[in-house]
């Protein structure tokens, strides 16, 4: 009886929030309430089938519809998807195996540059013949290729350094990210591989293989409108695949070996867990996720340059994993969503709001202290520019007060 | 080949100046690692804080009109003491707020907190300077005394700035050596580094000694920050990251936790980097230039960790207790 009531309430909430967002497409609050419905879905005590159905309804039908009203919604959703995928990848390395990887963004960059170089005229600079850009149909081939290459680079980096103690490993991975970024930044000579700081564009988008089907049904959608929805579904499929793979891995022999290593390496070795091989596997799996997401990112952005792959990104993803709870899949998803919304919507919203206040020329009157003209607010004070401060605070406060994260893994919760 | 020989003295000088700076920063990493076995990731921000305190003091003196009146050595003394003290206290405060609550937990937890502190301080400095000066890229006011040069040989001109760096660094390193090896407080630091539990049983106040270590390391970082600022003029809140990483590399190179090791490692890395910056493009006919000096530094780090993880002078490193 109770669960029926909950389901009903949930449906009502989803309907109301979607209508709200539909009729007030500019409101950040409205979209947040739609996003919150997914969180609610996770907590409400409804039957599993109902939950999956409602979740799919929101993600597959309602969000794209809302996105066609306000394109920014889809943009935010795609960004969230990208970060969820990255956080899930890092969660394997940091959360399951317990190795702090500060250079995770390097693998993301490798994937992105893989498609950027061959999916744009860039490769003509060092492979003669004018074969490039490759036709969009190659996108999916490169998606698969990036998984292999990401895993290989992950293993290659891991091979020499995985014997190191925890904090040394962290610094070496950080160094690796700096090296990759320096290479990407400077490999425009002697051979122009990456076009240096100017970046690469235009990068081919994935093929619209379903367009004949749409036309068969008499649907004519302009490409500019179609691509965001297409990317949204691509990232949705990717995230679902990653979740599925991660869940299967977590409960497998491999996942148990990873957690054993995390808890006590010596004891795990004594129990016959092949430490180095398992650590390498964890590194490789995480790296391959990041690299695949990178391919999608490059195709979505059309233009990439080294600025997208700074240390900041690595720390951002780390903050997501830690906020959600290391080693927890729902945690990583929640953390990635929360931090991305904070970054893209809340901080930006606050900046806009402050700018509005500044221009309105209103006066703030504090009793006893006199009045203060808001137009005098320093122009440098813009919340959107202080994301490092926010990430830093998240990391410190979480470590001191709740090191297990907001949604810790179930097994630890039971203990 | 001739060109290579001709620039050699200049390259050596650059390398030595850089090396002393790395050594000063590396000492902060290595001393903290010695007592706590943890990488104080936010040390690079303590270093930047020193640079900012230096520039603020100079700018205040300038706006008050004292910059032209006072003797340059007094100005330098004022700037250096101010930034060493403030950086030292900032490092202590950092330890109190962000690290002490986490002592005894897994080391990764403390490291993550340190990374958070580093990010927080970067933007904190930026926010402060933005509100205070409306910009966060600050230029050191030039001091006439420091802009002079001393010609030493036909192809070697030594700027007074470089002499300042070398002299200050040598004095500080000597002072640190005496402090650590000849005083009671230094003995306490060494005792805590060797075995905190036993030291505590012998009546050493471990927490205070840890705070003291942070103060000393922070003050050295602050000094390095001022010298960095005077030498390279331009500072912003994010300048610290790469020098901090390099200094950490230097500390690992010399054997982390080992004080003479940090000095040797810093000097080696500084020289290596100066050589890479000047000779890489000569050796490869311009294909790879000075922009690869960071890559060289990190390759060194990786190689050292693979082949000699205890560093060049690092016999004193304990096995991990975790």
mmCIF file with all atom_site columns, C-alpha atoms in Angstrom, chain A residues 98-100 102 157 160-161 164-168 170-172 174-176 178-179 182-183 186-187 189-190 311-312 315 318 322 326 378-381 385-393 395-396 399-400 403, chain B residues 33 37 39 41 97-98 101-102 107-109 111-113 115-117 119-120 122-124 126-127 130-131 134-136 238 241-242 245 248 252 256 287-288 291-292 295 298 301-302 305-306 309 317-318 320:
data_model
loop_
_atom_site.group_PDB
_atom_site.id
_atom_site.type_symbol
_atom_site.label_atom_id
_atom_site.label_alt_id
_atom_site.label_comp_id
_atom_site.label_asym_id
_atom_site.label_entity_id
_atom_site.label_seq_id
_atom_site.pdbx_PDB_ins_code
_atom_site.Cartn_x
_atom_site.Cartn_y
_atom_site.Cartn_z
_atom_site.occupancy
_atom_site.B_iso_or_equiv
_atom_site.pdbx_formal_charge
_atom_site.auth_seq_id
_atom_site.auth_comp_id
_atom_site.auth_asym_id
_atom_site.auth_atom_id
_atom_site.pdbx_PDB_model_num
ATOM 1   C CA . UNK A 1 98  ? 42.203 2.254  -3.898  1.00 0.00 ? 98  UNK A CA 1
ATOM 2   C CA . UNK A 1 99  ? 44.877 3.863  -6.074  1.00 0.00 ? 99  UNK A CA 1
ATOM 3   C CA . UNK A 1 100 ? 44.831 7.645  -6.200  1.00 0.00 ? 100 UNK A CA 1
ATOM 4   C CA . UNK A 1 102 ? 45.600 12.388 -10.233 1.00 0.00 ? 102 UNK A CA 1
ATOM 5   C CA . UNK A 1 157 ? 51.686 3.828  -17.369 1.00 0.00 ? 157 UNK A CA 1
ATOM 6   C CA . UNK A 1 160 ? 56.384 0.759  -14.116 1.00 0.00 ? 160 UNK A CA 1
ATOM 7   C CA . UNK A 1 161 ? 54.620 2.716  -11.388 1.00 0.00 ? 161 UNK A CA 1
ATOM 8   C CA . UNK A 1 164 ? 55.033 2.385  -5.830  1.00 0.00 ? 164 UNK A CA 1
ATOM 9   C CA . UNK A 1 165 ? 53.434 3.287  -2.549  1.00 0.00 ? 165 UNK A CA 1
ATOM 10  C CA . UNK A 1 166 ? 50.152 5.180  -2.633  1.00 0.00 ? 166 UNK A CA 1
ATOM 11  C CA . UNK A 1 167 ? 51.179 8.801  -2.535  1.00 0.00 ? 167 UNK A CA 1
ATOM 12  C CA . UNK A 1 168 ? 54.125 8.342  -4.875  1.00 0.00 ? 168 UNK A CA 1
ATOM 13  C CA . UNK A 1 170 ? 49.496 9.856  -7.075  1.00 0.00 ? 170 UNK A CA 1
ATOM 14  C CA . UNK A 1 171 ? 52.353 12.198 -7.914  1.00 0.00 ? 171 UNK A CA 1
ATOM 15  C CA . UNK A 1 172 ? 53.577 10.076 -10.809 1.00 0.00 ? 172 UNK A CA 1
ATOM 16  C CA . UNK A 1 174 ? 49.976 13.728 -11.945 1.00 0.00 ? 174 UNK A CA 1
ATOM 17  C CA . UNK A 1 175 ? 53.342 13.986 -13.661 1.00 0.00 ? 175 UNK A CA 1
ATOM 18  C CA . UNK A 1 176 ? 52.032 11.774 -16.451 1.00 0.00 ? 176 UNK A CA 1
ATOM 19  C CA . UNK A 1 178 ? 51.513 17.105 -17.134 1.00 0.00 ? 178 UNK A CA 1
ATOM 20  C CA . UNK A 1 179 ? 53.669 15.248 -19.664 1.00 0.00 ? 179 UNK A CA 1
ATOM 21  C CA . UNK A 1 182 ? 52.969 19.259 -22.584 1.00 0.00 ? 182 UNK A CA 1
ATOM 22  C CA . UNK A 1 183 ? 53.185 16.837 -25.508 1.00 0.00 ? 183 UNK A CA 1
ATOM 23  C CA . UNK A 1 186 ? 54.012 21.179 -28.233 1.00 0.00 ? 186 UNK A CA 1
ATOM 24  C CA . UNK A 1 187 ? 53.706 18.436 -30.823 1.00 0.00 ? 187 UNK A CA 1
ATOM 25  C CA . UNK A 1 189 ? 56.638 20.560 -34.549 1.00 0.00 ? 189 UNK A CA 1
ATOM 26  C CA . UNK A 1 190 ? 58.777 18.901 -35.860 1.00 0.00 ? 190 UNK A CA 1
ATOM 27  C CA . UNK A 1 311 ? 44.804 19.339 -13.911 1.00 0.00 ? 311 UNK A CA 1
ATOM 28  C CA . UNK A 1 312 ? 41.632 21.141 -12.865 1.00 0.00 ? 312 UNK A CA 1
ATOM 29  C CA . UNK A 1 315 ? 40.584 17.244 -9.600  1.00 0.00 ? 315 UNK A CA 1
ATOM 30  C CA . UNK A 1 318 ? 38.120 13.325 -8.198  1.00 0.00 ? 318 UNK A CA 1
ATOM 31  C CA . UNK A 1 322 ? 34.791 11.620 -3.303  1.00 0.00 ? 322 UNK A CA 1
ATOM 32  C CA . UNK A 1 326 ? 34.519 6.210  -3.157  1.00 0.00 ? 326 UNK A CA 1
ATOM 33  C CA . UNK A 1 378 ? 33.903 44.498 -7.289  1.00 0.00 ? 378 UNK A CA 1
ATOM 34  C CA . UNK A 1 379 ? 33.700 43.187 -10.826 1.00 0.00 ? 379 UNK A CA 1
ATOM 35  C CA . UNK A 1 380 ? 36.212 40.468 -9.978  1.00 0.00 ? 380 UNK A CA 1
ATOM 36  C CA . UNK A 1 381 ? 33.813 38.870 -7.587  1.00 0.00 ? 381 UNK A CA 1
ATOM 37  C CA . UNK A 1 385 ? 35.346 31.886 -11.617 1.00 0.00 ? 385 UNK A CA 1
ATOM 38  C CA . UNK A 1 386 ? 35.955 30.358 -8.223  1.00 0.00 ? 386 UNK A CA 1
ATOM 39  C CA . UNK A 1 387 ? 35.242 26.723 -8.942  1.00 0.00 ? 387 UNK A CA 1
ATOM 40  C CA . UNK A 1 388 ? 38.635 25.704 -7.565  1.00 0.00 ? 388 UNK A CA 1
ATOM 41  C CA . UNK A 1 389 ? 37.679 27.175 -4.232  1.00 0.00 ? 389 UNK A CA 1
ATOM 42  C CA . UNK A 1 390 ? 34.441 25.195 -4.287  1.00 0.00 ? 390 UNK A CA 1
ATOM 43  C CA . UNK A 1 391 ? 36.204 21.950 -5.266  1.00 0.00 ? 391 UNK A CA 1
ATOM 44  C CA . UNK A 1 392 ? 38.839 22.563 -2.607  1.00 0.00 ? 392 UNK A CA 1
ATOM 45  C CA . UNK A 1 393 ? 36.227 23.082 0.055   1.00 0.00 ? 393 UNK A CA 1
ATOM 46  C CA . UNK A 1 395 ? 37.514 17.897 -0.773  1.00 0.00 ? 395 UNK A CA 1
ATOM 47  C CA . UNK A 1 396 ? 38.603 19.213 2.637   1.00 0.00 ? 396 UNK A CA 1
ATOM 48  C CA . UNK A 1 399 ? 37.677 14.319 4.150   1.00 0.00 ? 399 UNK A CA 1
ATOM 49  C CA . UNK A 1 400 ? 37.206 15.769 7.632   1.00 0.00 ? 400 UNK A CA 1
ATOM 50  C CA . UNK A 1 403 ? 35.279 10.605 4.197   1.00 0.00 ? 403 UNK A CA 1
ATOM 51  C CA . UNK B 2 33  ? 57.249 14.145 4.894   1.00 0.00 ? 33  UNK B CA 1
ATOM 52  C CA . UNK B 2 37  ? 54.949 10.640 6.039   1.00 0.00 ? 37  UNK B CA 1
ATOM 53  C CA . UNK B 2 39  ? 52.880 14.859 0.866   1.00 0.00 ? 39  UNK B CA 1
ATOM 54  C CA . UNK B 2 41  ? 50.373 19.131 -1.563  1.00 0.00 ? 41  UNK B CA 1
ATOM 55  C CA . UNK B 2 97  ? 42.740 23.026 10.067  1.00 0.00 ? 97  UNK B CA 1
ATOM 56  C CA . UNK B 2 98  ? 43.160 20.592 7.219   1.00 0.00 ? 98  UNK B CA 1
ATOM 57  C CA . UNK B 2 101 ? 41.935 16.164 12.243  1.00 0.00 ? 101 UNK B CA 1
ATOM 58  C CA . UNK B 2 102 ? 42.977 13.472 9.760   1.00 0.00 ? 102 UNK B CA 1
ATOM 59  C CA . UNK B 2 107 ? 47.206 8.537  4.109   1.00 0.00 ? 107 UNK B CA 1
ATOM 60  C CA . UNK B 2 108 ? 45.160 9.026  0.967   1.00 0.00 ? 108 UNK B CA 1
ATOM 61  C CA . UNK B 2 109 ? 42.572 10.879 3.017   1.00 0.00 ? 109 UNK B CA 1
ATOM 62  C CA . UNK B 2 111 ? 46.556 13.727 0.654   1.00 0.00 ? 111 UNK B CA 1
ATOM 63  C CA . UNK B 2 112 ? 43.119 14.465 -0.783  1.00 0.00 ? 112 UNK B CA 1
ATOM 64  C CA . UNK B 2 113 ? 42.542 17.045 1.918   1.00 0.00 ? 113 UNK B CA 1
ATOM 65  C CA . UNK B 2 115 ? 44.897 18.804 -2.640  1.00 0.00 ? 115 UNK B CA 1
ATOM 66  C CA . UNK B 2 116 ? 41.667 20.476 -1.587  1.00 0.00 ? 116 UNK B CA 1
ATOM 67  C CA . UNK B 2 117 ? 43.593 22.939 0.568   1.00 0.00 ? 117 UNK B CA 1
ATOM 68  C CA . UNK B 2 119 ? 42.929 24.521 -4.614  1.00 0.00 ? 119 UNK B CA 1
ATOM 69  C CA . UNK B 2 120 ? 41.183 26.500 -1.925  1.00 0.00 ? 120 UNK B CA 1
ATOM 70  C CA . UNK B 2 122 ? 44.809 29.333 -4.935  1.00 0.00 ? 122 UNK B CA 1
ATOM 71  C CA . UNK B 2 123 ? 41.366 30.797 -5.354  1.00 0.00 ? 123 UNK B CA 1
ATOM 72  C CA . UNK B 2 124 ? 41.471 32.358 -1.899  1.00 0.00 ? 124 UNK B CA 1
ATOM 73  C CA . UNK B 2 126 ? 42.916 35.231 -6.164  1.00 0.00 ? 126 UNK B CA 1
ATOM 74  C CA . UNK B 2 127 ? 39.763 36.423 -4.427  1.00 0.00 ? 127 UNK B CA 1
ATOM 75  C CA . UNK B 2 130 ? 40.933 40.732 -6.848  1.00 0.00 ? 130 UNK B CA 1
ATOM 76  C CA . UNK B 2 131 ? 39.059 42.552 -4.126  1.00 0.00 ? 131 UNK B CA 1
ATOM 77  C CA . UNK B 2 134 ? 41.284 44.521 -8.639  1.00 0.00 ? 134 UNK B CA 1
ATOM 78  C CA . UNK B 2 135 ? 43.755 42.224 -10.374 1.00 0.00 ? 135 UNK B CA 1
ATOM 79  C CA . UNK B 2 136 ? 45.541 39.064 -9.405  1.00 0.00 ? 136 UNK B CA 1
ATOM 80  C CA . UNK B 2 238 ? 48.521 29.764 -9.951  1.00 0.00 ? 238 UNK B CA 1
ATOM 81  C CA . UNK B 2 241 ? 51.854 24.485 -9.248  1.00 0.00 ? 241 UNK B CA 1
ATOM 82  C CA . UNK B 2 242 ? 54.748 23.715 -11.596 1.00 0.00 ? 242 UNK B CA 1
ATOM 83  C CA . UNK B 2 245 ? 55.761 19.775 -8.546  1.00 0.00 ? 245 UNK B CA 1
ATOM 84  C CA . UNK B 2 248 ? 58.611 17.663 -4.946  1.00 0.00 ? 248 UNK B CA 1
ATOM 85  C CA . UNK B 2 252 ? 62.112 12.545 -4.178  1.00 0.00 ? 252 UNK B CA 1
ATOM 86  C CA . UNK B 2 256 ? 62.275 12.202 0.561   1.00 0.00 ? 256 UNK B CA 1
ATOM 87  C CA . UNK B 2 287 ? 62.971 19.986 -33.260 1.00 0.00 ? 287 UNK B CA 1
ATOM 88  C CA . UNK B 2 288 ? 62.450 19.898 -29.503 1.00 0.00 ? 288 UNK B CA 1
ATOM 89  C CA . UNK B 2 291 ? 59.174 23.806 -23.838 1.00 0.00 ? 291 UNK B CA 1
ATOM 90  C CA . UNK B 2 292 ? 60.087 20.197 -23.056 1.00 0.00 ? 292 UNK B CA 1
ATOM 91  C CA . UNK B 2 295 ? 58.668 16.766 -19.566 1.00 0.00 ? 295 UNK B CA 1
ATOM 92  C CA . UNK B 2 298 ? 58.864 14.471 -14.815 1.00 0.00 ? 298 UNK B CA 1
ATOM 93  C CA . UNK B 2 301 ? 60.872 11.664 -11.448 1.00 0.00 ? 301 UNK B CA 1
ATOM 94  C CA . UNK B 2 302 ? 59.412 8.547  -13.026 1.00 0.00 ? 302 UNK B CA 1
ATOM 95  C CA . UNK B 2 305 ? 60.965 6.179  -8.697  1.00 0.00 ? 305 UNK B CA 1
ATOM 96  C CA . UNK B 2 306 ? 61.361 3.080  -10.825 1.00 0.00 ? 306 UNK B CA 1
ATOM 97  C CA . UNK B 2 309 ? 62.636 4.743  -5.220  1.00 0.00 ? 309 UNK B CA 1
ATOM 98  C CA . UNK B 2 317 ? 63.370 6.314  4.568   1.00 0.00 ? 317 UNK B CA 1
ATOM 99  C CA . UNK B 2 318 ? 61.325 3.883  6.594   1.00 0.00 ? 318 UNK B CA 1
ATOM 100 C CA . UNK B 2 320 ? 55.489 2.311  4.956   1.00 0.00 ? 320 UNK B CA 1
#
